[in-house]
mmCIF file of C-alpha atoms in Angstrom:
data_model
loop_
_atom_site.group_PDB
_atom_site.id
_atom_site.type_symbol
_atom_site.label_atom_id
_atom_site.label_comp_id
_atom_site.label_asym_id
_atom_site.label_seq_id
_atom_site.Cartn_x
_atom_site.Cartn_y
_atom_site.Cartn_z
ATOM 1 C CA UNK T 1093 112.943 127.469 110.059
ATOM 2 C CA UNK T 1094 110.698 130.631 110.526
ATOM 3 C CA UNK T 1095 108.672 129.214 107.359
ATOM 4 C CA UNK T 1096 108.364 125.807 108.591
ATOM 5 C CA UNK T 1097 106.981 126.977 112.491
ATOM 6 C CA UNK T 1098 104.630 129.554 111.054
ATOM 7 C CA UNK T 1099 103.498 126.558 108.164
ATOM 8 C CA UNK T 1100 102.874 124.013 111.020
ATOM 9 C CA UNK T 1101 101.119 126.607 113.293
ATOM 10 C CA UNK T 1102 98.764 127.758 110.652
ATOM 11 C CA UNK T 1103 97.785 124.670 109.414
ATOM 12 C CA UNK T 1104 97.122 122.919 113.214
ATOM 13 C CA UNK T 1105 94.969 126.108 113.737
ATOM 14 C CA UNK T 1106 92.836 125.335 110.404
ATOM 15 C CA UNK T 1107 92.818 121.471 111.555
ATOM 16 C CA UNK T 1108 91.586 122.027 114.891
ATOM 17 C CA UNK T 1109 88.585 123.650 113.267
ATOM 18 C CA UNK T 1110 88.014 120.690 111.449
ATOM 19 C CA UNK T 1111 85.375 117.919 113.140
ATOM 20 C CA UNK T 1112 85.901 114.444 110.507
ATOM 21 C CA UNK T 1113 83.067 113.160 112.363
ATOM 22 C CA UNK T 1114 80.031 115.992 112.137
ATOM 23 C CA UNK T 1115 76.340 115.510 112.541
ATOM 24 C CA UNK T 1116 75.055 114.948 109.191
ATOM 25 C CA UNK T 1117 71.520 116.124 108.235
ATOM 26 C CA UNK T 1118 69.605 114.958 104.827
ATOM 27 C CA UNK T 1119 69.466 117.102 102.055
ATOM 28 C CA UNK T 1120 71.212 119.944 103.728
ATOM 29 C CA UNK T 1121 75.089 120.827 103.865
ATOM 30 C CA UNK T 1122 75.893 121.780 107.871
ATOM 31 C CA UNK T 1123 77.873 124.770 108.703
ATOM 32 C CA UNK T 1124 80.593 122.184 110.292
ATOM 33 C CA UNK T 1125 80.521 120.363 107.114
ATOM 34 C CA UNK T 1126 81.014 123.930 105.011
ATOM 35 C CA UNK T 1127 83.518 124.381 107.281
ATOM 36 C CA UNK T 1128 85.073 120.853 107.145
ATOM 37 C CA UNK T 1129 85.815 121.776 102.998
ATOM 38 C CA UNK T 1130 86.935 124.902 103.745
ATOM 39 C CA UNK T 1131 89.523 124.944 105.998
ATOM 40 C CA UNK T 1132 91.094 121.070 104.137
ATOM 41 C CA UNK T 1133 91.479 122.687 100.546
ATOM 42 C CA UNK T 1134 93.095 125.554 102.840
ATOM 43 C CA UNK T 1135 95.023 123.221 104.594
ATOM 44 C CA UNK T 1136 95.857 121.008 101.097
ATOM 45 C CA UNK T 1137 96.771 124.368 98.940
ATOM 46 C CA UNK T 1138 99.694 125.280 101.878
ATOM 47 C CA UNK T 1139 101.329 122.050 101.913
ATOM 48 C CA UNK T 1140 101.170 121.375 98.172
ATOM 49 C CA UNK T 1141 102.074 124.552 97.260
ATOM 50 C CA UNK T 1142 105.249 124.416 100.124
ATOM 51 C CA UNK T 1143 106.219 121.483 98.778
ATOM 52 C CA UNK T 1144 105.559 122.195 94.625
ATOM 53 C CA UNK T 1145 107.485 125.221 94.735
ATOM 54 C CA UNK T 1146 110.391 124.011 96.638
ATOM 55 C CA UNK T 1147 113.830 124.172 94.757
ATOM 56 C CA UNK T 1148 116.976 121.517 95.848
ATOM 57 C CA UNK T 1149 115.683 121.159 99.033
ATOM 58 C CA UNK T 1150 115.778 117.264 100.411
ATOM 59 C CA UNK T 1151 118.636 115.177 100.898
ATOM 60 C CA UNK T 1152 118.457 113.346 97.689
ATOM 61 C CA UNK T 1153 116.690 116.750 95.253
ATOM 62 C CA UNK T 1154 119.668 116.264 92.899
ATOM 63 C CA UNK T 1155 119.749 112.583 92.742
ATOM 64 C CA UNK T 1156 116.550 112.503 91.034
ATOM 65 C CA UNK T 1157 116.888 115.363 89.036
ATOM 66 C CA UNK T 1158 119.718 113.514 87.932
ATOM 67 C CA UNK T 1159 117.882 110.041 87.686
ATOM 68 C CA UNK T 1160 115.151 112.168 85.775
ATOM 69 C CA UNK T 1161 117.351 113.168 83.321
ATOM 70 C CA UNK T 1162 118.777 109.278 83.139
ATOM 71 C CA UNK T 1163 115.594 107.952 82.504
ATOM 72 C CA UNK T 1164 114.964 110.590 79.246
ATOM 73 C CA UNK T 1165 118.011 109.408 78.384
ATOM 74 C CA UNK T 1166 116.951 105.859 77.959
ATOM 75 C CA UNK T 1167 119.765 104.949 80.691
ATOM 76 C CA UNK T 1168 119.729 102.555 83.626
ATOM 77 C CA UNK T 1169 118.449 103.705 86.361
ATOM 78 C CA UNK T 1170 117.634 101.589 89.842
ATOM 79 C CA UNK T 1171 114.635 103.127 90.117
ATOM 80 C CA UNK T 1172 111.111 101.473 89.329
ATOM 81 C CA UNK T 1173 108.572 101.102 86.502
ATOM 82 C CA UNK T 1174 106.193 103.380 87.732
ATOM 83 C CA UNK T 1175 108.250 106.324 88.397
ATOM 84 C CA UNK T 1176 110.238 105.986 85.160
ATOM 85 C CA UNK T 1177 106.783 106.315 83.231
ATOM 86 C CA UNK T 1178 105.872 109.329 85.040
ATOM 87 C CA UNK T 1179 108.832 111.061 84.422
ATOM 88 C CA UNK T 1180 108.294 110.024 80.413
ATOM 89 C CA UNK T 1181 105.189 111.250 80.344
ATOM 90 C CA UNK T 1182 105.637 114.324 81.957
ATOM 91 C CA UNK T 1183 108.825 114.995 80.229
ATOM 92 C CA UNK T 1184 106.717 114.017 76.983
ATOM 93 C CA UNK T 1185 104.133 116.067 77.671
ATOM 94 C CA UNK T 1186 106.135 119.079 78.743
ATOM 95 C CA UNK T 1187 108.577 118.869 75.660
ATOM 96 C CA UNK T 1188 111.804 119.573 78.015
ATOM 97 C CA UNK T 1189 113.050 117.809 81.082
ATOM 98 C CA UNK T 1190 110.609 119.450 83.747
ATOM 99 C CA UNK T 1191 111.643 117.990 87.024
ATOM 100 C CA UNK T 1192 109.771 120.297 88.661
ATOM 101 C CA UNK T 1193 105.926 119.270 87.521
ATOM 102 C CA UNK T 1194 107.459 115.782 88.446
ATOM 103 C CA UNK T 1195 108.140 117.026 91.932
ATOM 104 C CA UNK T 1196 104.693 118.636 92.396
ATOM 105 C CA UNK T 1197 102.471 115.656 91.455
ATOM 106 C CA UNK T 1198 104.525 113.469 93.885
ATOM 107 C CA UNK T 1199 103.695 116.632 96.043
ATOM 108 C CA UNK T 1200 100.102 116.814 95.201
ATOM 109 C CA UNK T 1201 99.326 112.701 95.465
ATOM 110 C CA UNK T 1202 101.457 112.069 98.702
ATOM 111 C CA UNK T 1203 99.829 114.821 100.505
ATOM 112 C CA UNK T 1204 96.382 114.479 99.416
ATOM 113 C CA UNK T 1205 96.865 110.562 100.422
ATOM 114 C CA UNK T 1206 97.587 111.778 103.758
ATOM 115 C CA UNK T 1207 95.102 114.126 104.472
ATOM 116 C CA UNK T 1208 92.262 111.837 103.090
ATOM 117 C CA UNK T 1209 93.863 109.150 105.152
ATOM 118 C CA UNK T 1210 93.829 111.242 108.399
ATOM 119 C CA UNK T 1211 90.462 112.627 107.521
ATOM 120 C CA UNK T 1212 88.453 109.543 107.529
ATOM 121 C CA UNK T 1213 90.357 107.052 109.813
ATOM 122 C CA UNK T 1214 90.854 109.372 112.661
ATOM 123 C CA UNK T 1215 89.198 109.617 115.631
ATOM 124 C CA UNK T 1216 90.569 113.026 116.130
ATOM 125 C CA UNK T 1217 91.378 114.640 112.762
ATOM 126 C CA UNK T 1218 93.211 117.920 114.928
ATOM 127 C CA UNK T 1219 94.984 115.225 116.832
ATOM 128 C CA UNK T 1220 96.336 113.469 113.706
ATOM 129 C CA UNK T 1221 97.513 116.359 111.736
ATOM 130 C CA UNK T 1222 99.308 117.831 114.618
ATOM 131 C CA UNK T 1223 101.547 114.274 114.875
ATOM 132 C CA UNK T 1224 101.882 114.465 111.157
ATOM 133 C CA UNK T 1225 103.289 117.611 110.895
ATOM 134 C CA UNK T 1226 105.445 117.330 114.143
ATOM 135 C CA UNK T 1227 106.635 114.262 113.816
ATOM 136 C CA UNK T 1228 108.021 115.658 110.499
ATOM 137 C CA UNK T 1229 105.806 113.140 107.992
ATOM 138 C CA UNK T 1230 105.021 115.979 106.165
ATOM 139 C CA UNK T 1231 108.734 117.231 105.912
ATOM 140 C CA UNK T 1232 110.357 114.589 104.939
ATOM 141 C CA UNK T 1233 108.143 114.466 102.025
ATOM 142 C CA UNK T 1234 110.485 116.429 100.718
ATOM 143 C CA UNK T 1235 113.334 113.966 100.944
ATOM 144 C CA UNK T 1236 112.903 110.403 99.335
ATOM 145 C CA UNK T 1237 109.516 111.661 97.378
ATOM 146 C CA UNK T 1238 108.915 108.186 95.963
ATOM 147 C CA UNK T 1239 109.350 106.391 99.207
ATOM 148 C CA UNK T 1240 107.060 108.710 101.357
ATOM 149 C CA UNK T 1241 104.066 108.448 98.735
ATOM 150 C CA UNK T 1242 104.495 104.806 99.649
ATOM 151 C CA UNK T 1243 104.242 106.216 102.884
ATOM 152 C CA UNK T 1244 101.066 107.832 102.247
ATOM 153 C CA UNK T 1245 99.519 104.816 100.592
ATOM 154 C CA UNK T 1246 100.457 102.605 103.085
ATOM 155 C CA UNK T 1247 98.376 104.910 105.561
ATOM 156 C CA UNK T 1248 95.457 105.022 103.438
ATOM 157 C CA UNK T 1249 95.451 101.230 102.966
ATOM 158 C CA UNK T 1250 95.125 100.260 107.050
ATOM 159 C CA UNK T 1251 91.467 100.919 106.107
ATOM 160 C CA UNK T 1252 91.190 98.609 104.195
ATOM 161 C CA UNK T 1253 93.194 95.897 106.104
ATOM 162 C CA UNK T 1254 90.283 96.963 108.870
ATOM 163 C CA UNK T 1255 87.660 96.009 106.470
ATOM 164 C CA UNK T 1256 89.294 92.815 105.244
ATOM 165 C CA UNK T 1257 88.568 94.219 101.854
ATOM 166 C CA UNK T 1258 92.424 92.079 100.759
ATOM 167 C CA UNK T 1259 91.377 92.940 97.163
ATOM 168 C CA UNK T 1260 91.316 96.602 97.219
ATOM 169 C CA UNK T 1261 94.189 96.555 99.311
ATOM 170 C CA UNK T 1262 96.508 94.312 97.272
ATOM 171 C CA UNK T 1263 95.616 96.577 94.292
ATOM 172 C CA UNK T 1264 96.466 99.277 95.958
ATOM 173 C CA UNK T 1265 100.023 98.026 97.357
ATOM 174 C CA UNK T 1266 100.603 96.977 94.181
ATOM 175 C CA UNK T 1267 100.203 99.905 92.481
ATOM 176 C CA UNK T 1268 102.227 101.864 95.292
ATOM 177 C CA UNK T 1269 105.221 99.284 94.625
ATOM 178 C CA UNK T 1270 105.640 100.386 91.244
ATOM 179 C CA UNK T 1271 107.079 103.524 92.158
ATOM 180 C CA UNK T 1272 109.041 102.514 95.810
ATOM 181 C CA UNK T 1273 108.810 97.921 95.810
ATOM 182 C CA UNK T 1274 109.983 98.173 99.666
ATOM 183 C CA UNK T 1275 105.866 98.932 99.818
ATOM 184 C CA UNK T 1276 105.691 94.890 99.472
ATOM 185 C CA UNK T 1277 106.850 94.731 102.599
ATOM 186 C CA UNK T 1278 103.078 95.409 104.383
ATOM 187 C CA UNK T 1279 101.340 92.819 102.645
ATOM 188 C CA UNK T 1280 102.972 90.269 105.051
ATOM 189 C CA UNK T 1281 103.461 92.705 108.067
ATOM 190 C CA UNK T 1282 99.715 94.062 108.371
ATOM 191 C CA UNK T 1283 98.220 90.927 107.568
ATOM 192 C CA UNK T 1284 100.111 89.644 110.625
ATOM 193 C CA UNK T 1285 99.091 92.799 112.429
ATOM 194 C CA UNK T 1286 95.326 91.718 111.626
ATOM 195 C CA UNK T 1287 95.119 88.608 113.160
ATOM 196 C CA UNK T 1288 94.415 87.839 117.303
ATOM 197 C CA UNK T 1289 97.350 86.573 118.473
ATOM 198 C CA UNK T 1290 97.363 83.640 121.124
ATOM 199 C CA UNK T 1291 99.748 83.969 123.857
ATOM 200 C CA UNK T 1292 101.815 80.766 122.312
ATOM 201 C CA UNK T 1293 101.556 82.211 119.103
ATOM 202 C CA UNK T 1294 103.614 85.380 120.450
ATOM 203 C CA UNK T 1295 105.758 83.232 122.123
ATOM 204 C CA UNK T 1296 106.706 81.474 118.920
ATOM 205 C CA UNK T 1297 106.915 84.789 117.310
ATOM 206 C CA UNK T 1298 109.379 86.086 119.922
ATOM 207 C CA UNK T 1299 111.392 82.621 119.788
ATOM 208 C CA UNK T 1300 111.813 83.642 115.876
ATOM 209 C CA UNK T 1301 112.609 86.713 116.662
ATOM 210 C CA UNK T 1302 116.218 85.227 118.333
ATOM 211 C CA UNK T 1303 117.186 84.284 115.019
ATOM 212 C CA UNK T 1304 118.228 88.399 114.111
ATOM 213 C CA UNK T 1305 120.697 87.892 116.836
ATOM 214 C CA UNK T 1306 122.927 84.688 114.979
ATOM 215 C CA UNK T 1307 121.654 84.998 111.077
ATOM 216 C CA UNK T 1308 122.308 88.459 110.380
ATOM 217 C CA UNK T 1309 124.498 87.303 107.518
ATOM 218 C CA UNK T 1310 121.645 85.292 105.977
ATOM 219 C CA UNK T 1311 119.120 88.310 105.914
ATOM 220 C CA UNK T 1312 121.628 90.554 104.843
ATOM 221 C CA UNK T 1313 121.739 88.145 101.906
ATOM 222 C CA UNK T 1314 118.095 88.402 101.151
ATOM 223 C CA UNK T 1315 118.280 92.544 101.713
ATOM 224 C CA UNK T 1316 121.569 92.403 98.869
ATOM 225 C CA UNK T 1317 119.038 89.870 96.624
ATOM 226 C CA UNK T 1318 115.800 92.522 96.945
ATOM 227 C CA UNK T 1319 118.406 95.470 96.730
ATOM 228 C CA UNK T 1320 120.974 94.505 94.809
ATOM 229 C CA UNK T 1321 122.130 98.612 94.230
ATOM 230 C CA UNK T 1322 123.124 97.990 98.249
ATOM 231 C CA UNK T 1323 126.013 95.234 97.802
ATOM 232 C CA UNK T 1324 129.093 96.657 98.370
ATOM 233 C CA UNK T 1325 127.778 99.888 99.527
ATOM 234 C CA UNK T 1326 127.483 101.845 103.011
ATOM 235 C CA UNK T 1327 124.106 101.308 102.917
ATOM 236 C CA UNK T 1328 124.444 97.947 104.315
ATOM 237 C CA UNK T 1329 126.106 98.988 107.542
ATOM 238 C CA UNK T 1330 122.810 99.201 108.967
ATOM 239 C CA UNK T 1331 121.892 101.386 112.289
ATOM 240 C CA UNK T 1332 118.912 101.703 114.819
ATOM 241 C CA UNK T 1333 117.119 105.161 115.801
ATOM 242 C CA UNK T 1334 116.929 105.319 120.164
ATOM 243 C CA UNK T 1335 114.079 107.889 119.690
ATOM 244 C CA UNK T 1336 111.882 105.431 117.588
ATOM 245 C CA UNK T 1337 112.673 102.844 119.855
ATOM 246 C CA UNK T 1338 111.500 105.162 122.770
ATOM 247 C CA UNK T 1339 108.993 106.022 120.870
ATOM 248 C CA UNK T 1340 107.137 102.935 120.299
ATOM 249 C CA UNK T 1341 108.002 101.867 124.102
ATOM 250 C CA UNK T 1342 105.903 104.717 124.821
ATOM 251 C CA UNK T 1343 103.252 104.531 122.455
ATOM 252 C CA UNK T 1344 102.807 100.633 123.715
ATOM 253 C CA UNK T 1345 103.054 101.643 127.209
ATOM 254 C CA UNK T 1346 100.077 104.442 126.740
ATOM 255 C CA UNK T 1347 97.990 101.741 125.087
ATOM 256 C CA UNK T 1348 98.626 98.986 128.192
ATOM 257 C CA UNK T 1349 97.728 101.681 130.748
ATOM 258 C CA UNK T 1350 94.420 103.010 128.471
ATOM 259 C CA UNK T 1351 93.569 99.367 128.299
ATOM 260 C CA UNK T 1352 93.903 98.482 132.264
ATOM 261 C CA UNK T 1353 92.337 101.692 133.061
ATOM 262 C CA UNK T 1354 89.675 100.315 130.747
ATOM 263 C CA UNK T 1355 89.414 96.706 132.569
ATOM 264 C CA UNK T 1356 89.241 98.715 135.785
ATOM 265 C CA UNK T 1357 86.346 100.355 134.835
ATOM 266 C CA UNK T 1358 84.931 96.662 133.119
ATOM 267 C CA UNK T 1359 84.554 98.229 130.027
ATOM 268 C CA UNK T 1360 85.217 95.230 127.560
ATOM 269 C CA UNK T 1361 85.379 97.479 124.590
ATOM 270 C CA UNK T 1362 88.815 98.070 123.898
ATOM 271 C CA UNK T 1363 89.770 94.400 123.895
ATOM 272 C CA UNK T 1364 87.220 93.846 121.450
ATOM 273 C CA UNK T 1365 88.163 96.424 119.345
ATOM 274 C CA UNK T 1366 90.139 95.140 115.549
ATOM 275 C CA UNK T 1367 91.487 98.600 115.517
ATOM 276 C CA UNK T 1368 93.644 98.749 119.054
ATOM 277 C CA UNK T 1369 94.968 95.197 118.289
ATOM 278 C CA UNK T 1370 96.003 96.314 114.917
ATOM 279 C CA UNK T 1371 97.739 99.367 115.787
ATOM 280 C CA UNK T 1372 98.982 97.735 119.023
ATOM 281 C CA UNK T 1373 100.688 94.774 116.770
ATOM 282 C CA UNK T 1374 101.852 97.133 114.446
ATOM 283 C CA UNK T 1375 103.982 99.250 116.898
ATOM 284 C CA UNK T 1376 104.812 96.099 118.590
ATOM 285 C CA UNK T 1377 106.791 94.982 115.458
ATOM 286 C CA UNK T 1378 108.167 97.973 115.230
ATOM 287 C CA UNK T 1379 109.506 98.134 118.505
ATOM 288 C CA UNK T 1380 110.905 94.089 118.252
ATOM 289 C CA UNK T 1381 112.840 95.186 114.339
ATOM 290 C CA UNK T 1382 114.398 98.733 115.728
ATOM 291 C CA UNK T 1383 115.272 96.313 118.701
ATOM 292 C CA UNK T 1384 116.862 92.960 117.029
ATOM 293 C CA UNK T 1385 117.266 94.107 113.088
ATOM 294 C CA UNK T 1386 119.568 97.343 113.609
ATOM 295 C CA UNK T 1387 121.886 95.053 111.513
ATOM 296 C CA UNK T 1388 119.247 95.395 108.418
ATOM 297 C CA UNK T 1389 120.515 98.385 106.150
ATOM 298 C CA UNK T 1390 116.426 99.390 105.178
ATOM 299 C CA UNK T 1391 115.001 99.104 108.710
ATOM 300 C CA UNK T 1392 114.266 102.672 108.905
ATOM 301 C CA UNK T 1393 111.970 102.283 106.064
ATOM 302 C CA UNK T 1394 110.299 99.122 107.249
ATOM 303 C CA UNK T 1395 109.591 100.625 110.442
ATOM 304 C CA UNK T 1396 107.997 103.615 109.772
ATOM 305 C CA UNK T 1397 105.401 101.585 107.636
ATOM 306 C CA UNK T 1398 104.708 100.667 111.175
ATOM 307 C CA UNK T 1399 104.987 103.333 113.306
ATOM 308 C CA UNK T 1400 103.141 105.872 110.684
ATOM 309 C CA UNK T 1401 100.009 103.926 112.481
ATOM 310 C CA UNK T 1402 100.988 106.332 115.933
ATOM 311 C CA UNK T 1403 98.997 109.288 114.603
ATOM 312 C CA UNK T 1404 96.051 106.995 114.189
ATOM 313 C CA UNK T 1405 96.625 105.090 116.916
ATOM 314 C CA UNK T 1406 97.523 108.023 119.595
ATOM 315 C CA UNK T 1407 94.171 110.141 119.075
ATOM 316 C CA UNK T 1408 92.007 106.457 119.021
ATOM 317 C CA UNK T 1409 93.538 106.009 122.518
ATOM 318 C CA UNK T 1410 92.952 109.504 124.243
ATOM 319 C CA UNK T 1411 89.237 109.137 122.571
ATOM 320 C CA UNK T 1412 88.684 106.043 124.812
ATOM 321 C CA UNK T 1413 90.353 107.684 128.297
ATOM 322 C CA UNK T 1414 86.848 107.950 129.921
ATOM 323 C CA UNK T 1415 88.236 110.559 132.925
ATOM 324 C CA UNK T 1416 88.627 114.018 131.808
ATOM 325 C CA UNK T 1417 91.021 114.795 133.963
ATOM 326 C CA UNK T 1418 93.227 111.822 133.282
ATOM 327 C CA UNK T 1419 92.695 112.965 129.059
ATOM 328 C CA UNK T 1420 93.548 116.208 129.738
ATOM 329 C CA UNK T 1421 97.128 114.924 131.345
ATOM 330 C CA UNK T 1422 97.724 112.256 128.457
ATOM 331 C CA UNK T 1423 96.542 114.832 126.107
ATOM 332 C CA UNK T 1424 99.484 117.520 127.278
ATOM 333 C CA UNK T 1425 102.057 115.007 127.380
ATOM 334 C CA UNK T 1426 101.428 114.110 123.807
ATOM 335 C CA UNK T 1427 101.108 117.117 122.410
ATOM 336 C CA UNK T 1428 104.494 118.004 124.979
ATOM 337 C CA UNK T 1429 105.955 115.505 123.349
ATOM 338 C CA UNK T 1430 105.687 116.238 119.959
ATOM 339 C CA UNK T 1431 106.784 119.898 120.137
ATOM 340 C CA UNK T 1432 109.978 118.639 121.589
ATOM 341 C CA UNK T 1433 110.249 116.413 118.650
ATOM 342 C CA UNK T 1434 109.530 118.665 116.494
ATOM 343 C CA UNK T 1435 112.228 120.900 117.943
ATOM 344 C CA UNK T 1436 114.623 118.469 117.777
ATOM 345 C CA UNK T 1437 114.092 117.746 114.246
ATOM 346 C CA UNK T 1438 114.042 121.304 113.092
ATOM 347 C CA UNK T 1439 117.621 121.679 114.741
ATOM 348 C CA UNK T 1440 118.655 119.041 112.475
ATOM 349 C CA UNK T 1441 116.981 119.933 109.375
ATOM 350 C CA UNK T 1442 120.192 121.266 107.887
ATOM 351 C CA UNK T 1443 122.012 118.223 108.362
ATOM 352 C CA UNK T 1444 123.671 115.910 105.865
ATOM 353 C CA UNK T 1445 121.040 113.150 105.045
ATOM 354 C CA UNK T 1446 117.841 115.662 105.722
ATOM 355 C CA UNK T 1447 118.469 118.995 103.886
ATOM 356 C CA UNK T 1448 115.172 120.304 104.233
ATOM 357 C CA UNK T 1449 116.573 123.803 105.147
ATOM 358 C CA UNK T 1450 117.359 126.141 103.910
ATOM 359 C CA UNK T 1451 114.003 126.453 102.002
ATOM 360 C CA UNK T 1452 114.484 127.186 98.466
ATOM 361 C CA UNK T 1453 112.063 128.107 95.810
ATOM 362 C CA UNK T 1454 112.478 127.830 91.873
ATOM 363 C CA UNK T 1455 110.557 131.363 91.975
ATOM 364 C CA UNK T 1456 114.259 132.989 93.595
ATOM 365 C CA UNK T 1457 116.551 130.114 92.873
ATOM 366 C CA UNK T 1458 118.465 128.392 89.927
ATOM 367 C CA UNK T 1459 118.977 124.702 89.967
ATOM 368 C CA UNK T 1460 122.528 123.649 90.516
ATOM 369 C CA UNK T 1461 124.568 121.541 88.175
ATOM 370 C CA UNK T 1462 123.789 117.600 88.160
ATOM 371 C CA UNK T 1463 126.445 114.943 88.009
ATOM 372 C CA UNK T 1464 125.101 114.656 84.325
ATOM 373 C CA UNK T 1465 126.074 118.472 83.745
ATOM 374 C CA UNK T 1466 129.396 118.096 85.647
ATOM 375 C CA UNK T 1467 130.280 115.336 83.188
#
């Protein structure tokens, strides 16, 4: 736990000296900018290297040491194309069954995604990382590797749902679904988060919305059809999380006040902006699936396609608080906030279903049998 605290404080120190937004001058590299590359490849080498040299540590290490070893093994395994040709080539390449370079380019990709992500769609690149690491992204990286670099695509592709660049962003889900398909799932959801919704069109959307509550036997179908490893299963009991659902209650009710404050002051800008709306909608469907869809066994993972949008959305907000008295406040309760989150999920870091501590390293530590070895 030590590790982890001392990890997080370091790096928020490095990121608050970083500005993503500095005064560029022509044919000249800035001492902010010099200092912009230093203190990221700092802040990139910690949490790769963390993560790379970490040993059975993650809920589900074992599992895909074990589903590495299955897919060498020409066996079945339910896991997709694009991770079962990494682990080929890697185990190709390496001449033995290295699970550990496998481990450290998910590492490498899923936290440079991230941190490029953070770094140029931020308002406030400080602000960002700080969520990110205590709102335990970045841990949980080390749990479910191929789902959170779907995570860290997903990020990286808002931008170009902003742009309405559809192309580069259908490539790019794409691509990310080869190695975790739930990705698929934002092609339908941000596109909806993109567009201006009418007041009647919500309505119809919330009238929709009723039909969770009396076909939960139908969906379930459709989860069972995508996920067919689920039937039968305990996966399919479902569950909600309370703290993401008071999470995105607050998060929404931050953005309502920041926008009256704003239509107090007449300043149409906010309403205007394709940004707010986006990351508004986005933690609006959240909110309405941790709400109505508890019954759905993978709502954890749809939601947090959606909510992952709070550490752009939260520093976007505070940037457009125009008192600085008033920023100062939100600004403490945010950061308030996360500390006790981050508390709270440290204290359960050892539990069944996290497993991120104790921190092991291959450096001090042998790798314990598989089911494979057992066998």
């Amino acid at each position: 736990m030590i590790l982890y605290i001392t990890v997080a404080v370091f790096t928020a120190l490095l990121a608050g000296m970083v500005d993503n937004h500095p005064i560029r001058q022509p044919h000249t590299v800035t001492r902010q900018q010099l200092t912009n590359k230093v203190c990221l490849w700092a802040i990139f080498i910690i949490l790769f290297a963390l993560s790379a040299c970490r040993l059975n540590v993650g809920n589900d290490y074992a599992k895909y040491v074990e589903f590495m070893h299955l897919v060498n093994c020409d066996s079945y395994v339910p896991t997709e194309i694009g991770f079962n040709l990494l682990v080929k080539l890697i185990y190709g390449l390496s001449g033995f069954e290295n699970f550990l370079l496998v481990f450290a380019v998910y590492s490498f990709v899923t936290v440079l995604l991230f941190l490029l992500a953070l770094y140029e769609q931020s308002d406030e690149f400080s602000l960002s990382f700080f969520l990110f690491m205590t709102l335990g992204y970045y841990f949980q990286t080390f749990s479910t590797v191929r789902y959170y670099l779907a995570l860290a695509i997903a990020l990286y592709s808002m931008r170009f749902v902003l742009r309405r660049q559809w192309g580069r962003f259908l490539i790019l889900v794409l691509l990310g679904a080869t190695f975790h398909k739930s990705l698929l799932v934002v092609i339908p959801l941000y596109f909806l988060a993109s567009l201006r919704w009418k007041k009647w069109q919500l309505a119809l959307a919330a009238l929709f919305c009723t039909t969770f509550l009396f076909m939960q036997d139908f969906y379930l179908k459709v989860v069972v059809f995508l996920y067919p490893t689920y039937e039968d299963t305990e996966y399919l009991e479902g569950g909600t999380s309370y703290i993401n659902i008071l999470r995105c209650a607050a998060v929404l009710a931050f953005a309502g006040i920041v926008y009256l404050m704003e239509r107090r002051e007449k300043a149409e800008t906010l309403a205007e902006d394709a940004r707010f709306w986006f990351y508004f909608y986005l933690n609006l469907g959240a909110l309405v699936l941790y709400t109505f869809c508890s019954f759905l066994p993978i709502i954890s993972r749809i939601g947090y396609y959606l909510t992952v949008s709070q550490i752009l959305f939260l520093p976007m907000l505070l940037a457009r608080v125009k008192d600085e008295r008033w920023r100062r406040l939100f600004r403490a309760g945010i950061l308030l906030a996360a500390v006790l989150y981050f508390a709270v999920y440290l204290r359960r870091a050892a539990n069944d279903g996290v497993l991120v501590l104790p921190y092991k390293t291959f450096l001090f530590n042998d790798m314990v049998n598989i089911l494979s070895d057992v066998n």
